[in-house]
Amino acid sequence: MPFTSPILPPGEPALAPTPYRGLPENSNPSPSPSPSPSTNLTSSPNPTPGAAPMADRRLRIDRSAATEEFGLACQRLIPWPGGDAEPPVGAMACFLRPGGDSDPDCHNQDEVMIILSGTGSVTLDGTPEPPFRAGDIVVLPKNQEHVVHNTGDAELSWVSLYWPLREPAIRTENETENEEVAA
């Protein structure tokens, strides 16, 4: 799965050229000795014994890989399939249709939204927040119900990072009282 340039929001200027942009796949920007005939140019050496080749550790944000969750399309990014250790954070790419709203969500995890394309807004605990657009980062504090709104005429897309990966249990007053009565 080759790396490609990031998707630019509509109206954003193209990225400045770099020494790496425009090179053919599997090319090396620095001069190196010619490979021997037995060298496989499509695989890269593993810097760490037992580590997966770099191509196996790359993911691509892809709307067609998303499934319906929370009233929108979500592609789980972290943890990734085949990862050895459970990471401390989770991430998913989210896609919301024009004029659409996500389902209300509330969790005991902090979350940030990195807006990739489109325009929208969030309602936190019933309070509308200022609008956002591509390039913005939106903070969603834990334990506050949030609904994402696509206010534009194009699909809204973002990456949500949340931590910890697993939602910690919250004890309510009723649960604490019930435990004291049972004791």
GROMACS .gro file of N, CA and C in nm, residues 39-175:
model
  411
   39THR      N    1   1.844  -0.892  -0.495
   39THR     CA    2   1.773  -0.803  -0.404
   39THR      C    3   1.630  -0.780  -0.451
   40ASN      N    4   1.535  -0.792  -0.360
   40ASN     CA    5   1.395  -0.766  -0.390
   40ASN      C    6   1.369  -0.620  -0.360
   41LEU      N    7   1.340  -0.539  -0.464
   41LEU     CA    8   1.322  -0.396  -0.446
   41LEU      C    9   1.191  -0.360  -0.377
   42THR      N   10   1.096  -0.452  -0.369
   42THR     CA   11   0.967  -0.418  -0.309
   42THR      C   12   0.965  -0.437  -0.159
   43SER      N   13   1.065  -0.499  -0.102
   43SER     CA   14   1.066  -0.514   0.044
   43SER      C   15   1.178  -0.431   0.101
   44SER      N   16   1.157  -0.381   0.221
   44SER     CA   17   1.259  -0.301   0.285
   44SER      C   18   1.316  -0.381   0.401
   45PRO      N   19   1.440  -0.356   0.437
   45PRO     CA   20   1.498  -0.430   0.549
   45PRO      C   21   1.428  -0.394   0.678
   46ASN      N   22   1.416  -0.490   0.768
   46ASN     CA   23   1.356  -0.465   0.899
   46ASN      C   24   1.462  -0.409   0.991
   47PRO      N   25   1.440  -0.288   1.045
   47PRO     CA   26   1.539  -0.231   1.136
   47PRO      C   27   1.542  -0.304   1.269
   48THR      N   28   1.433  -0.368   1.308
   48THR     CA   29   1.426  -0.439   1.434
   48THR      C   30   1.394  -0.584   1.406
   49PRO      N   31   1.475  -0.677   1.459
   49PRO     CA   32   1.444  -0.818   1.436
   49PRO      C   33   1.303  -0.851   1.483
   50GLY      N   34   1.229  -0.920   1.399
   50GLY     CA   35   1.093  -0.960   1.434
   50GLY      C   36   0.988  -0.855   1.405
   51ALA      N   37   1.028  -0.732   1.366
   51ALA     CA   38   0.931  -0.627   1.337
   51ALA      C   39   0.871  -0.650   1.199
   52ALA      N   40   0.749  -0.605   1.182
   52ALA     CA   41   0.683  -0.617   1.053
   52ALA      C   42   0.748  -0.522   0.953
   53PRO      N   43   0.753  -0.559   0.825
   53PRO     CA   44   0.806  -0.467   0.725
   53PRO      C   45   0.725  -0.337   0.727
   54MET      N   46   0.787  -0.226   0.691
   54MET     CA   47   0.721  -0.096   0.697
   54MET      C   48   0.588  -0.096   0.621
   55ALA      N   49   0.582  -0.162   0.506
   55ALA     CA   50   0.458  -0.163   0.429
   55ALA      C   51   0.344  -0.228   0.507
   56ASP      N   52   0.375  -0.319   0.599
   56ASP     CA   53   0.272  -0.383   0.680
   56ASP      C   54   0.229  -0.297   0.797
   57ARG      N   55   0.298  -0.186   0.821
   57ARG     CA   56   0.265  -0.097   0.933
   57ARG      C   57   0.204   0.033   0.885
   58ARG      N   58   0.168   0.042   0.758
   58ARG     CA   59   0.106   0.162   0.704
   58ARG      C   60  -0.042   0.138   0.686
   59LEU      N   61  -0.121   0.235   0.726
   59LEU     CA   62  -0.265   0.230   0.705
   59LEU      C   63  -0.303   0.345   0.614
   60ARG      N   64  -0.415   0.332   0.549
   60ARG     CA   65  -0.463   0.440   0.464
   60ARG      C   66  -0.606   0.474   0.505
   61ILE      N   67  -0.632   0.601   0.525
   61ILE     CA   68  -0.768   0.643   0.553
   61ILE      C   69  -0.848   0.625   0.425
   62ASP      N   70  -0.952   0.544   0.434
   62ASP     CA   71  -1.026   0.506   0.315
   62ASP      C   72  -1.174   0.494   0.349
   63ARG      N   73  -1.255   0.582   0.294
   63ARG     CA   74  -1.399   0.584   0.321
   63ARG      C   75  -1.462   0.448   0.294
   64SER      N   76  -1.415   0.376   0.192
   64SER     CA   77  -1.475   0.247   0.158
   64SER      C   78  -1.445   0.140   0.264
   65ALA      N   79  -1.349   0.165   0.353
   65ALA     CA   80  -1.317   0.069   0.458
   65ALA      C   81  -1.395   0.098   0.587
   66ALA      N   82  -1.479   0.202   0.584
   66ALA     CA   83  -1.553   0.243   0.704
   66ALA      C   84  -1.682   0.161   0.719
   67THR      N   85  -1.725   0.146   0.845
   67THR     CA   86  -1.852   0.081   0.876
   67THR      C   87  -1.939   0.180   0.955
   68GLU      N   88  -2.068   0.156   0.954
   68GLU     CA   89  -2.160   0.246   1.022
   68GLU      C   90  -2.152   0.228   1.173
   69GLU      N   91  -2.123   0.335   1.243
   69GLU     CA   92  -2.121   0.341   1.390
   69GLU      C   93  -2.156   0.484   1.429
   70PHE      N   94  -2.223   0.502   1.538
   70PHE     CA   95  -2.249   0.635   1.594
   70PHE      C   96  -2.324   0.727   1.498
   71GLY      N   97  -2.397   0.672   1.402
   71GLY     CA   98  -2.470   0.754   1.306
   71GLY      C   99  -2.385   0.810   1.195
   72LEU      N  100  -2.266   0.757   1.176
   72LEU     CA  101  -2.176   0.801   1.070
   72LEU      C  102  -2.089   0.683   1.027
   73ALA      N  103  -2.003   0.703   0.931
   73ALA     CA  104  -1.913   0.597   0.886
   73ALA      C  105  -1.780   0.611   0.958
   74CYS      N  106  -1.730   0.501   1.015
   74CYS     CA  107  -1.605   0.502   1.093
   74CYS      C  108  -1.511   0.394   1.043
   75GLN      N  109  -1.386   0.429   1.031
   75GLN     CA  110  -1.281   0.334   0.999
   75GLN      C  111  -1.186   0.328   1.118
   76ARG      N  112  -1.181   0.214   1.185
   76ARG     CA  113  -1.091   0.198   1.300
   76ARG      C  114  -0.947   0.198   1.252
   77LEU      N  115  -0.863   0.283   1.313
   77LEU     CA  116  -0.723   0.295   1.274
   77LEU      C  117  -0.629   0.239   1.381
   78ILE      N  118  -0.655   0.273   1.508
   78ILE     CA  119  -0.574   0.225   1.620
   78ILE      C  120  -0.671   0.169   1.723
   79PRO      N  121  -0.649   0.049   1.773
   79PRO     CA  122  -0.544  -0.045   1.736
   79PRO      C  123  -0.569  -0.101   1.596
   80TRP      N  124  -0.463  -0.141   1.530
   80TRP     CA  125  -0.472  -0.196   1.397
   80TRP      C  126  -0.467  -0.347   1.403
   81PRO      N  127  -0.521  -0.414   1.303
   81PRO     CA  128  -0.519  -0.560   1.302
   81PRO      C  129  -0.376  -0.613   1.306
   82GLY      N  130  -0.353  -0.712   1.387
   82GLY     CA  131  -0.221  -0.774   1.395
   82GLY      C  132  -0.123  -0.704   1.485
   83GLY      N  133  -0.165  -0.595   1.552
   83GLY     CA  134  -0.074  -0.527   1.643
   83GLY      C  135  -0.046  -0.615   1.765
   84ASP      N  136   0.078  -0.617   1.810
   84ASP     CA  137   0.117  -0.706   1.920
   84ASP      C  138   0.066  -0.655   2.055
   85ALA      N  139   0.102  -0.535   2.090
   85ALA     CA  140   0.066  -0.481   2.222
   85ALA      C  141  -0.053  -0.386   2.207
   86GLU      N  142  -0.135  -0.378   2.311
   86GLU     CA  143  -0.248  -0.287   2.306
   86GLU      C  144  -0.197  -0.145   2.331
   87PRO      N  145  -0.225  -0.052   2.240
   87PRO     CA  146  -0.176   0.085   2.257
   87PRO      C  147  -0.257   0.160   2.363
   88PRO      N  148  -0.203   0.271   2.414
   88PRO     CA  149  -0.274   0.348   2.516
   88PRO      C  150  -0.383   0.438   2.458
   89VAL      N  151  -0.387   0.452   2.326
   89VAL     CA  152  -0.486   0.539   2.261
   89VAL      C  153  -0.559   0.461   2.152
   90GLY      N  154  -0.671   0.516   2.111
   90GLY     CA  155  -0.742   0.463   1.996
   90GLY      C  156  -0.759   0.575   1.894
   91ALA      N  157  -0.784   0.537   1.768
   91ALA     CA  158  -0.807   0.636   1.664
   91ALA      C  159  -0.900   0.578   1.560
   92MET      N  160  -0.981   0.665   1.504
   92MET     CA  161  -1.066   0.624   1.394
   92MET      C  162  -1.088   0.742   1.302
   93ALA      N  163  -1.101   0.710   1.172
   93ALA     CA  164  -1.138   0.810   1.073
   93ALA      C  165  -1.290   0.811   1.067
   94CYS      N  166  -1.348   0.930   1.061
   94CYS     CA  167  -1.494   0.944   1.062
   94CYS      C  168  -1.537   1.023   0.940
   95PHE      N  169  -1.653   0.985   0.887
   95PHE     CA  170  -1.708   1.047   0.767
   95PHE      C  171  -1.857   1.073   0.791
   96LEU      N  172  -1.899   1.197   0.778
   96LEU     CA  173  -2.038   1.234   0.804
   96LEU      C  174  -2.095   1.302   0.680
   97ARG      N  175  -2.209   1.252   0.633
   97ARG     CA  176  -2.272   1.302   0.511
   97ARG      C  177  -2.311   1.449   0.525
   98PRO      N  178  -2.322   1.520   0.413
   98PRO     CA  179  -2.364   1.660   0.416
   98PRO      C  180  -2.498   1.676   0.488
   99GLY      N  181  -2.505   1.772   0.577
   99GLY     CA  182  -2.627   1.799   0.653
   99GLY      C  183  -2.656   1.698   0.762
  100GLY      N  184  -2.570   1.599   0.781
  100GLY     CA  185  -2.594   1.493   0.878
  100GLY      C  186  -2.549   1.528   1.019
  101ASP      N  187  -2.600   1.450   1.114
  101ASP     CA  188  -2.562   1.461   1.255
  101ASP      C  189  -2.521   1.324   1.305
  102SER      N  190  -2.420   1.319   1.390
  102SER     CA  191  -2.384   1.193   1.454
  102SER      C  192  -2.486   1.160   1.561
  103ASP      N  193  -2.486   1.036   1.607
  103ASP     CA  194  -2.568   1.000   1.722
  103ASP      C  195  -2.506   1.066   1.846
  104PRO      N  196  -2.585   1.099   1.947
  104PRO     CA  197  -2.526   1.150   2.072
  104PRO      C  198  -2.432   1.045   2.131
  105ASP      N  199  -2.318   1.090   2.182
  105ASP     CA  200  -2.219   1.000   2.238
  105ASP      C  201  -2.162   1.062   2.366
  106CYS      N  202  -2.136   0.980   2.465
  106CYS     CA  203  -2.077   1.026   2.590
  106CYS      C  204  -1.992   0.914   2.644
  107HIS      N  205  -1.867   0.943   2.678
  107HIS     CA  206  -1.776   0.839   2.726
  107HIS      C  207  -1.675   0.898   2.824
  108ASN      N  208  -1.617   0.809   2.903
  108ASN     CA  209  -1.519   0.849   3.004
  108ASN      C  210  -1.378   0.845   2.944
  109GLN      N  211  -1.363   0.909   2.830
  109GLN     CA  212  -1.234   0.919   2.761
  109GLN      C  213  -1.224   1.060   2.704
  110ASP      N  214  -1.104   1.116   2.706
  110ASP     CA  215  -1.080   1.242   2.636
  110ASP      C  216  -1.071   1.210   2.488
  111GLU      N  217  -1.105   1.308   2.403
  111GLU     CA  218  -1.104   1.285   2.259
  111GLU      C  219  -1.069   1.416   2.189
  112VAL      N  220  -0.992   1.407   2.083
  112VAL     CA  221  -0.968   1.522   1.996
  112VAL      C  222  -1.005   1.480   1.854
  113MET      N  223  -1.063   1.575   1.784
  113MET     CA  224  -1.099   1.557   1.643
  113MET      C  225  -1.003   1.641   1.561
  114ILE      N  226  -0.936   1.578   1.465
  114ILE     CA  227  -0.849   1.650   1.371
  114ILE      C  228  -0.928   1.656   1.240
  115ILE      N  229  -0.976   1.774   1.204
  115ILE     CA  230  -1.066   1.789   1.091
  115ILE      C  231  -0.985   1.784   0.961
  116LEU      N  232  -1.021   1.688   0.876
  116LEU     CA  233  -0.951   1.669   0.748
  116LEU      C  234  -1.017   1.745   0.634
  117SER      N  235  -1.150   1.740   0.628
  117SER     CA  236  -1.220   1.810   0.519
  117SER      C  237  -1.361   1.845   0.564
  118GLY      N  238  -1.414   1.950   0.502
  118GLY     CA  239  -1.551   1.990   0.530
  118GLY      C  240  -1.562   2.095   0.640
  119THR      N  241  -1.687   2.123   0.676
  119THR     CA  242  -1.716   2.219   0.783
  119THR      C  243  -1.822   2.159   0.873
  120GLY      N  244  -1.819   2.199   0.999
  120GLY     CA  245  -1.916   2.143   1.092
  120GLY      C  246  -1.917   2.217   1.223
  121SER      N  247  -1.987   2.157   1.317
  121SER     CA  248  -1.993   2.209   1.453
  121SER      C  249  -2.021   2.093   1.546
  122VAL      N  250  -2.006   2.119   1.676
  122VAL     CA  251  -2.031   2.019   1.779
  122VAL      C  252  -2.124   2.081   1.882
  123THR      N  253  -2.213   1.999   1.934
  123THR     CA  254  -2.293   2.039   2.049
  123THR      C  255  -2.241   1.958   2.167
  124LEU      N  256  -2.197   2.028   2.274
  124LEU     CA  257  -2.145   1.964   2.395
  124LEU      C  258  -2.245   1.983   2.507
  125ASP      N  259  -2.295   1.874   2.562
  125ASP     CA  260  -2.394   1.879   2.669
  125ASP      C  261  -2.506   1.978   2.639
  126GLY      N  262  -2.555   1.976   2.514
  126GLY     CA  263  -2.667   2.060   2.475
  126GLY      C  264  -2.630   2.202   2.436
  127THR      N  265  -2.502   2.239   2.447
  127THR     CA  266  -2.458   2.374   2.414
  127THR      C  267  -2.385   2.375   2.280
  128PRO      N  268  -2.435   2.451   2.182
  128PRO     CA  269  -2.365   2.459   2.052
  128PRO      C  270  -2.228   2.526   2.069
  129GLU      N  271  -2.127   2.467   2.007
  129GLU     CA  272  -1.992   2.522   2.009
  129GLU      C  273  -1.967   2.596   1.877
  130PRO      N  274  -1.862   2.680   1.870
  130PRO     CA  275  -1.833   2.753   1.746
  130PRO      C  276  -1.805   2.655   1.631
  131PRO      N  277  -1.833   2.696   1.507
  131PRO     CA  278  -1.810   2.608   1.392
  131PRO      C  279  -1.660   2.581   1.373
  132PHE      N  280  -1.631   2.473   1.301
  132PHE     CA  281  -1.493   2.438   1.268
  132PHE      C  282  -1.485   2.404   1.120
  133ARG      N  283  -1.360   2.395   1.070
  133ARG     CA  284  -1.336   2.361   0.930
  133ARG      C  285  -1.207   2.281   0.919
  134ALA      N  286  -1.178   2.236   0.799
  134ALA     CA  287  -1.058   2.156   0.775
  134ALA      C  288  -0.936   2.227   0.832
  135GLY      N  289  -0.852   2.150   0.900
  135GLY     CA  290  -0.731   2.204   0.961
  135GLY      C  291  -0.747   2.236   1.109
  136ASP      N  292  -0.871   2.239   1.158
  136ASP     CA  293  -0.895   2.268   1.300
  136ASP      C  294  -0.883   2.140   1.383
  137ILE      N  295  -0.856   2.159   1.511
  137ILE     CA  296  -0.856   2.050   1.609
  137ILE      C  297  -0.961   2.086   1.713
  138VAL      N  298  -1.052   1.993   1.738
  138VAL     CA  299  -1.162   2.015   1.830
  138VAL      C  300  -1.144   1.921   1.950
  139VAL      N  301  -1.148   1.975   2.071
  139VAL     CA  302  -1.132   1.896   2.193
  139VAL      C  303  -1.270   1.860   2.247
  140LEU      N  304  -1.291   1.731   2.273
  140LEU     CA  305  -1.416   1.682   2.332
  140LEU      C  306  -1.383   1.628   2.471
  141PRO      N  307  -1.411   1.704   2.576
  141PRO     CA  308  -1.379   1.657   2.711
  141PRO      C  309  -1.458   1.532   2.748
  142LYS      N  310  -1.398   1.449   2.831
  142LYS     CA  311  -1.466   1.325   2.874
  142LYS      C  312  -1.592   1.358   2.952
  143ASN      N  313  -1.684   1.262   2.950
  143ASN     CA  314  -1.810   1.268   3.023
  143ASN      C  315  -1.900   1.385   2.982
  144GLN      N  316  -1.883   1.435   2.860
  144GLN     CA  317  -1.975   1.537   2.807
  144GLN      C  318  -2.037   1.480   2.680
  145GLU      N  319  -2.171   1.478   2.677
  145GLU     CA  320  -2.238   1.427   2.557
  145GLU      C  321  -2.206   1.519   2.440
  146HIS      N  322  -2.175   1.458   2.326
  146HIS     CA  323  -2.143   1.538   2.209
  146HIS      C  324  -2.214   1.483   2.085
  147VAL      N  325  -2.252   1.576   2.000
  147VAL     CA  326  -2.312   1.545   1.870
  147VAL      C  327  -2.236   1.628   1.768
  148VAL      N  328  -2.189   1.563   1.661
  148VAL     CA  329  -2.119   1.633   1.554
  148VAL      C  330  -2.220   1.661   1.442
  149HIS      N  331  -2.214   1.783   1.389
  149HIS     CA  332  -2.305   1.827   1.282
  149HIS      C  333  -2.223   1.864   1.159
  150ASN      N  334  -2.261   1.812   1.044
  150ASN     CA  335  -2.200   1.855   0.919
  150ASN      C  336  -2.282   1.971   0.868
  151THR      N  337  -2.225   2.090   0.871
  151THR     CA  338  -2.296   2.211   0.831
  151THR      C  339  -2.271   2.248   0.686
  152GLY      N  340  -2.192   2.167   0.616
  152GLY     CA  341  -2.157   2.199   0.478
  152GLY      C  342  -2.233   2.116   0.377
  153ASP      N  343  -2.199   2.136   0.250
  153ASP     CA  344  -2.262   2.062   0.142
  153ASP      C  345  -2.172   1.951   0.088
  154ALA      N  346  -2.061   1.923   0.158
  154ALA     CA  347  -1.971   1.814   0.123
  154ALA      C  348  -1.952   1.726   0.246
  155GLU      N  349  -1.902   1.607   0.224
  155GLU     CA  350  -1.879   1.516   0.337
  155GLU      C  351  -1.779   1.578   0.435
  156LEU      N  352  -1.806   1.564   0.562
  156LEU     CA  353  -1.717   1.608   0.669
  156LEU      C  354  -1.634   1.487   0.710
  157SER      N  355  -1.502   1.502   0.715
  157SER     CA  356  -1.417   1.391   0.758
  157SER      C  357  -1.317   1.439   0.862
  158TRP      N  358  -1.287   1.350   0.957
  158TRP     CA  359  -1.191   1.382   1.062
  158TRP      C  360  -1.132   1.253   1.117
  159VAL      N  361  -1.022   1.269   1.190
  159VAL     CA  362  -0.964   1.158   1.266
  159VAL      C  363  -0.987   1.190   1.412
  160SER      N  364  -1.047   1.096   1.484
  160SER     CA  365  -1.066   1.110   1.629
  160SER      C  366  -0.960   1.028   1.700
  161LEU      N  367  -0.889   1.092   1.791
  161LEU     CA  368  -0.795   1.023   1.880
  161LEU      C  369  -0.858   1.026   2.018
  162TYR      N  370  -0.860   0.913   2.087
  162TYR     CA  371  -0.920   0.908   2.220
  162TYR      C  372  -0.833   0.823   2.312
  163TRP      N  373  -0.835   0.859   2.439
  163TRP     CA  374  -0.756   0.789   2.539
  163TRP      C  375  -0.828   0.793   2.671
  164PRO      N  376  -0.808   0.694   2.754
  164PRO     CA  377  -0.739   0.568   2.727
  164PRO      C  378  -0.816   0.487   2.622
  165LEU      N  379  -0.749   0.384   2.570
  165LEU     CA  380  -0.810   0.301   2.466
  165LEU      C  381  -0.942   0.241   2.513
  166ARG      N  382  -0.942   0.186   2.634
  166ARG     CA  383  -1.064   0.125   2.690
  166ARG      C  384  -1.126   0.224   2.788
  167GLU      N  385  -1.256   0.239   2.780
  167GLU     CA  386  -1.324   0.333   2.868
  167GLU      C  387  -1.322   0.284   3.012
  168PRO      N  388  -1.268   0.365   3.105
  168PRO     CA  389  -1.268   0.325   3.246
  168PRO      C  390  -1.411   0.325   3.302
  169ALA      N  391  -1.436   0.238   3.396
  169ALA     CA  392  -1.567   0.232   3.460
  169ALA      C  393  -1.587   0.355   3.547
  170ILE      N  394  -1.709   0.403   3.550
  170ILE     CA  395  -1.744   0.517   3.636
  170ILE      C  396  -1.845   0.466   3.738
  171ARG      N  397  -1.822   0.494   3.864
  171ARG     CA  398  -1.916   0.455   3.969
  171ARG      C  399  -2.014   0.570   3.988
  172THR      N  400  -2.140   0.538   3.979
  172THR     CA  401  -2.242   0.640   4.003
  172THR      C  402  -2.277   0.639   4.151
  173GLU      N  403  -2.347   0.743   4.196
  173GLU     CA  404  -2.388   0.749   4.337
  173GLU      C  405  -2.476   0.630   4.372
  174ASN      N  406  -2.566   0.591   4.281
  174ASN     CA  407  -2.655   0.477   4.307
  174ASN      C  408  -2.576   0.348   4.324
  175GLU      N  409  -2.473   0.326   4.238
  175GLU     CA  410  -2.393   0.204   4.250
  175GLU      C  411  -2.320   0.202   4.384
   0.00000   0.00000   0.00000
